């Protein structure tokens, strides 16, 4: 069990919450291991630890850049339980903690377009780049203050920024004090697809779901192909079980794929393909998960992003963003084909919904102890638990080798 680079205080906290044996299961050989124990899916205290140690210290997918296309567009959201805003100014998309530096009121409650950001409590006003501009009546009645550069310590009065990167129309944020280099985070995905030009993807819309299940169940189900024969009849026709394998983790990025005989509408046929894609690559579908919550499924004609944000131990908010290839794919000429893609993703996700909620209910049973894992299919699910434990306990004060 690799604890040499782990934070001992967090390891002790985890063991106190779920027990030493349950912690050890994440590092045991799959033939001896079980899945995560029930408490990891129902405990408020465990979710709080995940928010602090995973979501607040990792790059997470926040939005499509196309959702905030114009200068002044602002999108509020919650990351790791904290209120955040994405703001497009004249140059780029920025991220800030969505809280006034005066008395802590949240600044923006709904998506909007503004030339500046004003607090609803005392009307402190901030520029779109986060600089404090104006404090009305700050020194007494009619004693207003217009703030100019150098007047005050910006660390005390400007909005607190959040690390933010835009990659081919996908916006990521990292709340951590020591963010991993974004290039190190995204390169493993790019290495999975050396023939795909992701600069050609264009946002075509999104689907939203609320699932009465823990966020980990969403991704455990996403990774494994074992259930396809029993839950996904159309997907099974497209890619039968004999084309499938378990997939594998490459560091903190999961990868799985198949090569099909024939493309179908909604999965590779009818829309423009990535430029210069070799013939066999056109028939390859693959899916990845950049831990903890950025999942990408790629066919010749699309790049679909599944992101999940935990709301409660038994409630997850999912967004499925569909990107198509080239400007023409989002034109009126391909309206019917786009509709088919969105319908395909809608149907596939709804086929999983009931079983995810059943899995959540099952984790209330004292008879369930983490289950017995299939050495053929469940290796990546077991490794997911290990990646989760390693990431939660990582001591970020120790430089990476």
Tab-separated table of C-alpha atoms in Angstrom:
chain	number	residue	atom	x	y	z
A	1	UNK	CA	0.000	0.000	0.000
A	2	UNK	CA	1.835	3.166	-1.182
A	3	UNK	CA	1.667	5.654	1.694
A	4	UNK	CA	5.183	7.114	1.417
A	5	UNK	CA	3.924	10.270	-0.355
A	6	UNK	CA	0.537	10.321	1.374
A	7	UNK	CA	-0.622	12.866	3.924
A	8	UNK	CA	-0.731	10.823	7.154
A	9	UNK	CA	-3.440	12.999	8.663
A	10	UNK	CA	-5.789	12.341	5.709
A	11	UNK	CA	-4.949	8.619	5.723
A	12	UNK	CA	-5.844	8.511	9.420
A	13	UNK	CA	-9.072	10.417	8.732
A	14	UNK	CA	-10.075	7.943	6.007
A	15	UNK	CA	-9.295	4.938	8.183
A	16	UNK	CA	-11.318	6.443	11.010
A	17	UNK	CA	-14.278	6.944	8.673
A	18	UNK	CA	-14.372	3.597	6.864
A	19	UNK	CA	-11.937	1.356	8.735
A	20	UNK	CA	-8.448	0.109	7.966
A	21	UNK	CA	-9.665	-2.984	6.129
A	22	UNK	CA	-11.897	-0.959	3.785
A	23	UNK	CA	-8.987	1.381	3.013
A	24	UNK	CA	-6.698	-1.597	2.330
A	25	UNK	CA	-9.218	-3.071	-0.144
A	26	UNK	CA	-8.413	-0.324	-2.625
A	27	UNK	CA	-4.830	-1.575	-2.836
A	28	UNK	CA	-5.445	-5.349	-2.702
A	29	UNK	CA	-5.139	-7.600	-5.792
A	30	UNK	CA	-8.474	-7.782	-7.598
A	31	UNK	CA	-8.891	-11.494	-6.806
A	32	UNK	CA	-8.946	-10.604	-3.108
A	33	UNK	CA	-10.553	-7.175	-3.280
A	34	UNK	CA	-14.057	-5.813	-2.906
A	35	UNK	CA	-15.432	-2.501	-4.070
A	36	UNK	CA	-15.675	0.597	-1.917
A	37	UNK	CA	-17.748	0.104	1.212
A	38	UNK	CA	-21.279	1.466	1.539
A	39	UNK	CA	-20.240	4.436	3.660
A	40	UNK	CA	-18.326	5.861	0.685
A	41	UNK	CA	-21.684	6.273	-1.106
A	42	UNK	CA	-23.931	7.464	1.732
A	43	UNK	CA	-21.838	9.380	4.257
A	44	UNK	CA	-22.076	13.179	4.299
A	45	UNK	CA	-18.726	13.248	6.090
A	46	UNK	CA	-17.134	11.141	3.337
A	47	UNK	CA	-18.515	13.405	0.607
A	48	UNK	CA	-17.153	16.451	2.436
A	49	UNK	CA	-13.727	14.806	2.448
A	50	UNK	CA	-14.038	14.054	-1.287
A	51	UNK	CA	-14.983	17.665	-1.992
A	52	UNK	CA	-11.985	18.941	-0.027
A	53	UNK	CA	-9.403	16.397	-1.164
A	54	UNK	CA	-10.556	15.629	-4.725
A	55	UNK	CA	-12.733	18.272	-6.318
A	56	UNK	CA	-11.086	21.256	-4.617
A	57	UNK	CA	-7.570	20.123	-5.606
A	58	UNK	CA	-8.094	18.766	-9.144
A	59	UNK	CA	-8.784	20.154	-12.575
A	60	UNK	CA	-12.503	19.749	-13.203
A	61	UNK	CA	-14.620	20.450	-16.267
A	62	UNK	CA	-16.724	23.541	-15.576
A	63	UNK	CA	-18.527	24.483	-18.821
A	64	UNK	CA	-18.331	24.769	-22.563
A	65	UNK	CA	-16.812	28.072	-23.656
A	66	UNK	CA	-19.748	28.430	-26.062
A	67	UNK	CA	-22.079	28.801	-23.061
A	68	UNK	CA	-20.446	32.181	-22.319
A	69	UNK	CA	-19.687	33.437	-25.841
A	70	UNK	CA	-19.822	37.244	-25.465
A	71	UNK	CA	-17.797	39.742	-23.414
A	72	UNK	CA	-19.677	40.290	-20.171
A	73	UNK	CA	-21.238	36.817	-20.124
A	74	UNK	CA	-21.159	35.327	-16.617
A	75	UNK	CA	-22.033	31.789	-15.549
A	76	UNK	CA	-22.355	30.871	-11.854
A	77	UNK	CA	-21.714	27.295	-10.764
A	78	UNK	CA	-20.654	25.219	-7.788
A	79	UNK	CA	-17.304	23.409	-7.682
A	80	UNK	CA	-16.377	21.296	-4.640
A	81	UNK	CA	-19.372	22.871	-2.904
A	82	UNK	CA	-17.987	26.390	-3.394
A	83	UNK	CA	-19.751	29.108	-5.424
A	84	UNK	CA	-17.727	30.065	-8.526
A	85	UNK	CA	-18.307	32.346	-11.508
A	86	UNK	CA	-16.938	32.042	-15.023
A	87	UNK	CA	-16.567	35.468	-16.631
A	88	UNK	CA	-15.706	36.316	-20.222
A	89	UNK	CA	-13.998	39.666	-20.507
A	90	UNK	CA	-12.554	41.211	-23.659
A	91	UNK	CA	-9.567	38.826	-23.731
A	92	UNK	CA	-10.440	35.482	-22.166
A	93	UNK	CA	-12.587	33.423	-19.822
A	94	UNK	CA	-11.654	33.882	-16.183
A	95	UNK	CA	-12.874	32.208	-12.996
A	96	UNK	CA	-13.433	33.766	-9.581
A	97	UNK	CA	-14.851	32.774	-6.249
A	98	UNK	CA	-18.423	34.064	-6.362
A	99	UNK	CA	-18.222	36.052	-3.142
A	100	UNK	CA	-17.865	39.741	-2.294
A	101	UNK	CA	-14.712	40.731	-0.382
A	102	UNK	CA	-16.755	42.911	1.998
A	103	UNK	CA	-19.309	40.750	3.835
A	104	UNK	CA	-19.266	37.571	1.800
A	105	UNK	CA	-22.503	37.806	-0.180
A	106	UNK	CA	-22.668	35.756	-3.360
A	107	UNK	CA	-22.467	38.099	-6.332
A	108	UNK	CA	-24.166	36.319	-9.240
A	109	UNK	CA	-27.093	33.909	-8.910
A	110	UNK	CA	-28.102	33.349	-12.550
A	111	UNK	CA	-26.341	33.368	-15.931
A	112	UNK	CA	-26.250	36.953	-17.210
A	113	UNK	CA	-24.363	39.554	-19.215
A	114	UNK	CA	-22.960	42.557	-17.373
A	115	UNK	CA	-20.374	45.255	-17.970
A	116	UNK	CA	-19.239	44.938	-14.347
A	117	UNK	CA	-20.118	42.907	-11.243
A	118	UNK	CA	-21.974	44.553	-8.359
A	119	UNK	CA	-22.623	43.034	-4.962
A	120	UNK	CA	-26.375	42.933	-4.182
A	121	UNK	CA	-25.699	43.794	-0.505
A	122	UNK	CA	-23.710	47.062	-0.459
A	123	UNK	CA	-23.072	47.558	-4.204
A	124	UNK	CA	-19.324	47.096	-4.169
A	125	UNK	CA	-18.480	47.026	-7.862
A	126	UNK	CA	-15.863	44.898	-9.623
A	127	UNK	CA	-14.507	44.914	-13.163
A	128	UNK	CA	-14.803	41.783	-15.276
A	129	UNK	CA	-11.134	41.060	-14.562
A	130	UNK	CA	-11.907	40.956	-10.819
A	131	UNK	CA	-10.489	44.356	-9.806
A	132	UNK	CA	-12.497	46.343	-7.255
A	133	UNK	CA	-13.673	49.582	-8.884
A	134	UNK	CA	-16.105	51.366	-6.543
A	135	UNK	CA	-17.310	51.305	-2.922
A	136	UNK	CA	-20.327	53.584	-2.359
A	137	UNK	CA	-20.650	55.395	1.000
A	138	UNK	CA	-17.607	53.459	2.238
A	139	UNK	CA	-16.249	56.296	4.412
A	140	UNK	CA	-19.671	57.623	5.428
A	141	UNK	CA	-22.795	59.119	3.790
A	142	UNK	CA	-21.944	60.220	0.243
A	143	UNK	CA	-18.271	59.451	0.928
A	144	UNK	CA	-17.747	57.130	-2.032
A	145	UNK	CA	-14.469	55.554	-3.056
A	146	UNK	CA	-13.335	54.986	-6.606
A	147	UNK	CA	-10.499	52.498	-6.412
A	148	UNK	CA	-7.493	52.998	-8.646
A	149	UNK	CA	-4.527	50.695	-9.127
A	150	UNK	CA	-2.160	50.887	-6.186
A	151	UNK	CA	-4.701	52.310	-3.727
A	152	UNK	CA	-4.992	49.114	-1.704
A	153	UNK	CA	-3.632	45.614	-1.344
A	154	UNK	CA	-5.349	43.758	-4.220
A	155	UNK	CA	-5.143	40.478	-2.311
A	156	UNK	CA	-7.580	41.934	0.209
A	157	UNK	CA	-10.115	43.717	-1.984
A	158	UNK	CA	-10.170	42.215	-5.489
A	159	UNK	CA	-12.149	39.103	-6.326
A	160	UNK	CA	-10.242	35.923	-5.554
A	161	UNK	CA	-9.279	34.249	-8.802
A	162	UNK	CA	-9.454	30.538	-9.551
A	163	UNK	CA	-7.038	28.767	-11.915
A	164	UNK	CA	-8.850	28.507	-15.260
A	165	UNK	CA	-7.907	27.004	-18.630
A	166	UNK	CA	-9.813	26.704	-21.899
A	167	UNK	CA	-8.945	23.685	-24.048
A	168	UNK	CA	-10.628	23.420	-27.464
A	169	UNK	CA	-13.860	24.945	-26.190
A	170	UNK	CA	-13.841	23.120	-22.822
A	171	UNK	CA	-13.367	25.246	-19.695
A	172	UNK	CA	-11.604	23.756	-16.676
A	173	UNK	CA	-10.987	25.175	-13.225
A	174	UNK	CA	-8.803	24.152	-10.300
A	175	UNK	CA	-9.437	25.536	-6.819
A	176	UNK	CA	-6.207	24.146	-5.390
A	177	UNK	CA	-3.391	26.192	-3.909
A	178	UNK	CA	-0.873	24.180	-5.932
A	179	UNK	CA	-2.652	23.329	-9.214
A	180	UNK	CA	-1.187	20.569	-11.333
A	181	UNK	CA	0.117	21.919	-14.628
A	182	UNK	CA	-2.864	21.768	-16.958
A	183	UNK	CA	-0.731	20.304	-19.746
A	184	UNK	CA	0.128	17.353	-17.497
A	185	UNK	CA	-3.563	16.836	-16.815
A	186	UNK	CA	-4.790	16.922	-20.432
A	187	UNK	CA	-1.862	15.311	-22.285
A	188	UNK	CA	-2.859	11.717	-21.390
A	189	UNK	CA	-6.192	12.257	-23.184
A	190	UNK	CA	-4.437	13.732	-26.209
A	191	UNK	CA	-2.061	10.755	-26.269
A	192	UNK	CA	-5.057	8.425	-26.587
A	193	UNK	CA	-5.967	10.035	-29.905
A	194	UNK	CA	-2.886	10.959	-31.961
A	195	UNK	CA	-4.951	11.027	-35.188
A	196	UNK	CA	-7.758	13.272	-33.865
A	197	UNK	CA	-7.494	17.030	-34.318
A	198	UNK	CA	-9.444	18.249	-31.287
A	199	UNK	CA	-9.041	21.868	-32.404
A	200	UNK	CA	-11.774	21.079	-34.948
A	201	UNK	CA	-14.509	20.344	-32.387
A	202	UNK	CA	-17.497	22.718	-32.143
A	203	UNK	CA	-20.075	22.789	-29.346
A	204	UNK	CA	-23.531	21.661	-30.505
A	205	UNK	CA	-25.465	21.636	-27.233
A	206	UNK	CA	-25.863	19.775	-23.973
A	207	UNK	CA	-28.170	17.470	-22.046
A	208	UNK	CA	-28.690	17.724	-18.293
A	209	UNK	CA	-29.642	14.975	-15.865
A	210	UNK	CA	-30.158	14.639	-12.127
A	211	UNK	CA	-29.446	11.148	-10.831
A	212	UNK	CA	-30.473	9.944	-7.377
A	213	UNK	CA	-27.140	8.211	-6.979
A	214	UNK	CA	-23.594	8.878	-5.835
A	215	UNK	CA	-21.226	10.449	-8.363
A	216	UNK	CA	-18.824	7.483	-8.161
A	217	UNK	CA	-21.518	5.083	-9.342
A	218	UNK	CA	-21.957	7.227	-12.460
A	219	UNK	CA	-18.317	6.753	-13.427
A	220	UNK	CA	-18.003	3.158	-12.276
A	221	UNK	CA	-20.871	2.358	-14.616
A	222	UNK	CA	-19.386	4.545	-17.375
A	223	UNK	CA	-16.096	2.655	-17.305
A	224	UNK	CA	-17.315	-0.930	-17.455
A	225	UNK	CA	-18.756	-2.665	-20.516
A	226	UNK	CA	-20.043	-5.721	-18.651
A	227	UNK	CA	-23.588	-4.355	-18.354
A	228	UNK	CA	-24.026	-3.430	-22.039
A	229	UNK	CA	-25.641	-6.775	-22.994
A	230	UNK	CA	-28.359	-6.350	-20.358
A	231	UNK	CA	-29.101	-2.608	-20.431
A	232	UNK	CA	-28.219	-1.150	-23.846
A	233	UNK	CA	-29.817	-3.055	-26.752
A	234	UNK	CA	-28.950	-0.532	-29.494
A	235	UNK	CA	-25.406	-0.059	-28.261
A	236	UNK	CA	-25.020	-3.853	-28.154
A	237	UNK	CA	-26.004	-4.085	-31.818
A	238	UNK	CA	-23.450	-1.410	-32.663
A	239	UNK	CA	-20.604	-2.949	-30.627
A	240	UNK	CA	-21.307	-6.545	-29.464
A	241	UNK	CA	-19.694	-8.039	-26.384
A	242	UNK	CA	-17.049	-9.859	-28.451
A	243	UNK	CA	-15.599	-6.461	-29.474
A	244	UNK	CA	-15.268	-5.312	-25.895
A	245	UNK	CA	-12.505	-5.470	-23.309
A	246	UNK	CA	-12.187	-4.120	-19.805
A	247	UNK	CA	-10.149	-0.992	-20.560
A	248	UNK	CA	-7.239	0.231	-18.451
A	249	UNK	CA	-5.942	3.097	-16.344
A	250	UNK	CA	-2.960	5.036	-17.645
A	251	UNK	CA	-1.924	6.993	-14.585
A	252	UNK	CA	-5.038	8.971	-13.634
A	253	UNK	CA	-6.667	8.636	-17.048
A	254	UNK	CA	-8.917	5.669	-17.893
A	255	UNK	CA	-9.083	4.414	-21.492
A	256	UNK	CA	-11.273	1.907	-23.348
A	257	UNK	CA	-12.172	1.386	-27.010
A	258	UNK	CA	-13.565	-0.872	-29.732
A	259	UNK	CA	-13.403	-0.969	-33.527
A	260	UNK	CA	-16.782	-1.617	-35.169
A	261	UNK	CA	-17.608	-3.044	-38.564
A	262	UNK	CA	-20.012	-0.265	-39.527
A	263	UNK	CA	-20.845	3.201	-38.232
A	264	UNK	CA	-24.417	4.182	-37.447
A	265	UNK	CA	-26.423	7.375	-37.228
A	266	UNK	CA	-25.696	9.023	-33.892
A	267	UNK	CA	-22.371	7.207	-33.632
A	268	UNK	CA	-20.073	8.183	-36.462
A	269	UNK	CA	-22.325	8.225	-39.546
A	270	UNK	CA	-23.978	11.199	-41.238
A	271	UNK	CA	-21.852	14.063	-39.919
A	272	UNK	CA	-18.398	15.390	-40.872
A	273	UNK	CA	-15.419	13.468	-39.468
A	274	UNK	CA	-12.184	14.678	-37.925
A	275	UNK	CA	-9.975	15.888	-40.776
A	276	UNK	CA	-7.522	13.313	-42.116
A	277	UNK	CA	-8.743	10.489	-39.906
A	278	UNK	CA	-7.459	7.074	-41.142
A	279	UNK	CA	-10.131	4.542	-42.166
A	280	UNK	CA	-9.723	2.253	-39.147
A	281	UNK	CA	-9.707	5.247	-36.819
A	282	UNK	CA	-13.048	6.253	-38.315
A	283	UNK	CA	-14.467	2.964	-37.011
A	284	UNK	CA	-12.885	3.250	-33.577
A	285	UNK	CA	-14.927	4.528	-30.692
A	286	UNK	CA	-13.117	5.224	-27.449
A	287	UNK	CA	-13.898	6.694	-24.086
A	288	UNK	CA	-11.705	8.181	-21.393
A	289	UNK	CA	-12.019	9.514	-17.861
A	290	UNK	CA	-9.608	12.159	-16.616
A	291	UNK	CA	-10.019	11.729	-12.887
A	292	UNK	CA	-12.118	12.809	-11.126
A	293	UNK	CA	-14.980	13.919	-13.408
A	294	UNK	CA	-14.046	14.733	-17.023
A	295	UNK	CA	-15.223	11.868	-19.229
A	296	UNK	CA	-14.916	12.059	-23.021
A	297	UNK	CA	-16.431	9.649	-25.530
A	298	UNK	CA	-15.110	9.981	-29.061
A	299	UNK	CA	-16.483	8.774	-32.376
A	300	UNK	CA	-15.351	9.858	-35.839
A	301	UNK	CA	-17.942	12.629	-35.904
A	302	UNK	CA	-18.075	13.829	-32.303
A	303	UNK	CA	-16.479	14.526	-28.951
A	304	UNK	CA	-19.002	14.011	-26.144
A	305	UNK	CA	-18.178	15.178	-22.626
A	306	UNK	CA	-19.861	13.692	-19.565
A	307	UNK	CA	-19.207	15.664	-16.393
A	308	UNK	CA	-20.693	14.981	-12.981
A	309	UNK	CA	-20.877	17.196	-9.906
A	310	UNK	CA	-21.871	15.695	-6.557
A	311	UNK	CA	-24.710	17.604	-4.894
A	312	UNK	CA	-25.306	15.171	-2.032
A	313	UNK	CA	-24.150	11.616	-1.306
A	314	UNK	CA	-27.200	10.336	-3.174
A	315	UNK	CA	-27.598	13.104	-5.780
A	316	UNK	CA	-25.440	13.857	-8.813
A	317	UNK	CA	-25.920	16.556	-11.429
A	318	UNK	CA	-24.734	15.389	-14.852
A	319	UNK	CA	-24.084	17.419	-17.977
A	320	UNK	CA	-23.453	15.819	-21.350
A	321	UNK	CA	-21.907	18.270	-23.811
A	322	UNK	CA	-21.841	17.299	-27.486
A	323	UNK	CA	-19.121	18.691	-29.720
A	324	UNK	CA	-19.197	17.991	-33.463
A	325	UNK	CA	-16.494	18.351	-36.083
A	326	UNK	CA	-16.027	21.587	-38.022
A	327	UNK	CA	-18.246	24.616	-38.493
A	328	UNK	CA	-20.483	22.890	-41.052
A	329	UNK	CA	-21.623	20.290	-38.513
A	330	UNK	CA	-23.449	22.964	-36.508
A	331	UNK	CA	-25.158	24.486	-39.567
A	332	UNK	CA	-28.796	24.039	-40.609
A	333	UNK	CA	-27.721	21.500	-43.225
A	334	UNK	CA	-27.017	18.929	-40.482
A	335	UNK	CA	-29.933	19.720	-38.162
A	336	UNK	CA	-31.497	16.243	-38.420
A	337	UNK	CA	-28.176	14.483	-37.877
A	338	UNK	CA	-27.508	16.599	-34.791
A	339	UNK	CA	-30.933	15.722	-33.476
A	340	UNK	CA	-30.108	12.031	-33.884
A	341	UNK	CA	-26.849	12.408	-31.963
A	342	UNK	CA	-28.609	14.157	-29.078
A	343	UNK	CA	-31.373	11.525	-29.060
A	344	UNK	CA	-28.798	8.725	-28.961
A	345	UNK	CA	-27.131	10.218	-25.908
A	346	UNK	CA	-30.464	10.943	-24.250
A	347	UNK	CA	-31.634	7.362	-24.660
A	348	UNK	CA	-28.340	5.808	-23.551
A	349	UNK	CA	-28.217	7.844	-20.346
A	350	UNK	CA	-31.820	7.124	-19.477
A	351	UNK	CA	-31.191	3.405	-19.899
A	352	UNK	CA	-28.632	3.695	-17.079
A	353	UNK	CA	-30.694	5.895	-14.768
A	354	UNK	CA	-32.803	3.274	-12.979
A	355	UNK	CA	-29.905	0.908	-12.365
A	356	UNK	CA	-27.723	3.695	-10.956
A	357	UNK	CA	-30.460	4.574	-8.489
A	358	UNK	CA	-30.899	0.870	-7.688
A	359	UNK	CA	-27.178	0.595	-6.962
A	360	UNK	CA	-27.461	3.563	-4.614
A	361	UNK	CA	-30.364	1.994	-2.714
A	362	UNK	CA	-28.467	-1.286	-2.522
A	363	UNK	CA	-25.658	0.421	-0.676
A	364	UNK	CA	-28.002	0.881	2.270
A	365	UNK	CA	-28.002	-2.897	2.770
A	366	UNK	CA	-25.809	-4.327	5.560
A	367	UNK	CA	-25.624	-7.491	3.431
A	368	UNK	CA	-23.567	-5.691	0.789
A	369	UNK	CA	-19.882	-5.487	1.650
A	370	UNK	CA	-18.396	-4.158	-1.578
A	371	UNK	CA	-19.171	-7.176	-3.724
A	372	UNK	CA	-17.050	-9.705	-5.575
A	373	UNK	CA	-15.212	-8.347	-8.584
A	374	UNK	CA	-14.820	-9.961	-11.993
A	375	UNK	CA	-11.097	-10.240	-12.825
A	376	UNK	CA	-12.033	-9.867	-16.516
A	377	UNK	CA	-14.361	-6.834	-16.358
A	378	UNK	CA	-13.923	-5.033	-13.037
A	379	UNK	CA	-10.208	-4.237	-13.001
A	380	UNK	CA	-10.725	-0.569	-13.975
A	381	UNK	CA	-13.500	-0.162	-11.386
A	382	UNK	CA	-11.179	-1.547	-8.737
A	383	UNK	CA	-8.383	0.749	-9.955
A	384	UNK	CA	-10.797	3.701	-9.778
A	385	UNK	CA	-10.997	3.127	-6.023
A	386	UNK	CA	-7.203	3.085	-5.811
A	387	UNK	CA	-6.857	6.304	-7.820
A	388	UNK	CA	-9.486	7.886	-5.568
A	389	UNK	CA	-7.613	6.928	-2.391
A	390	UNK	CA	-4.226	7.980	-3.790
A	391	UNK	CA	-5.576	11.351	-4.946
A	392	UNK	CA	-7.398	12.066	-1.701
A	393	UNK	CA	-4.342	11.308	0.400
A	394	UNK	CA	-1.716	12.923	-1.850
A	395	UNK	CA	0.479	15.366	0.041
A	396	UNK	CA	0.636	18.289	-2.379
A	397	UNK	CA	3.384	19.937	-0.345
A	398	UNK	CA	5.728	17.226	-1.655
A	399	UNK	CA	6.853	18.051	-5.222
A	400	UNK	CA	5.991	15.408	-7.824
A	401	UNK	CA	8.968	13.403	-9.082
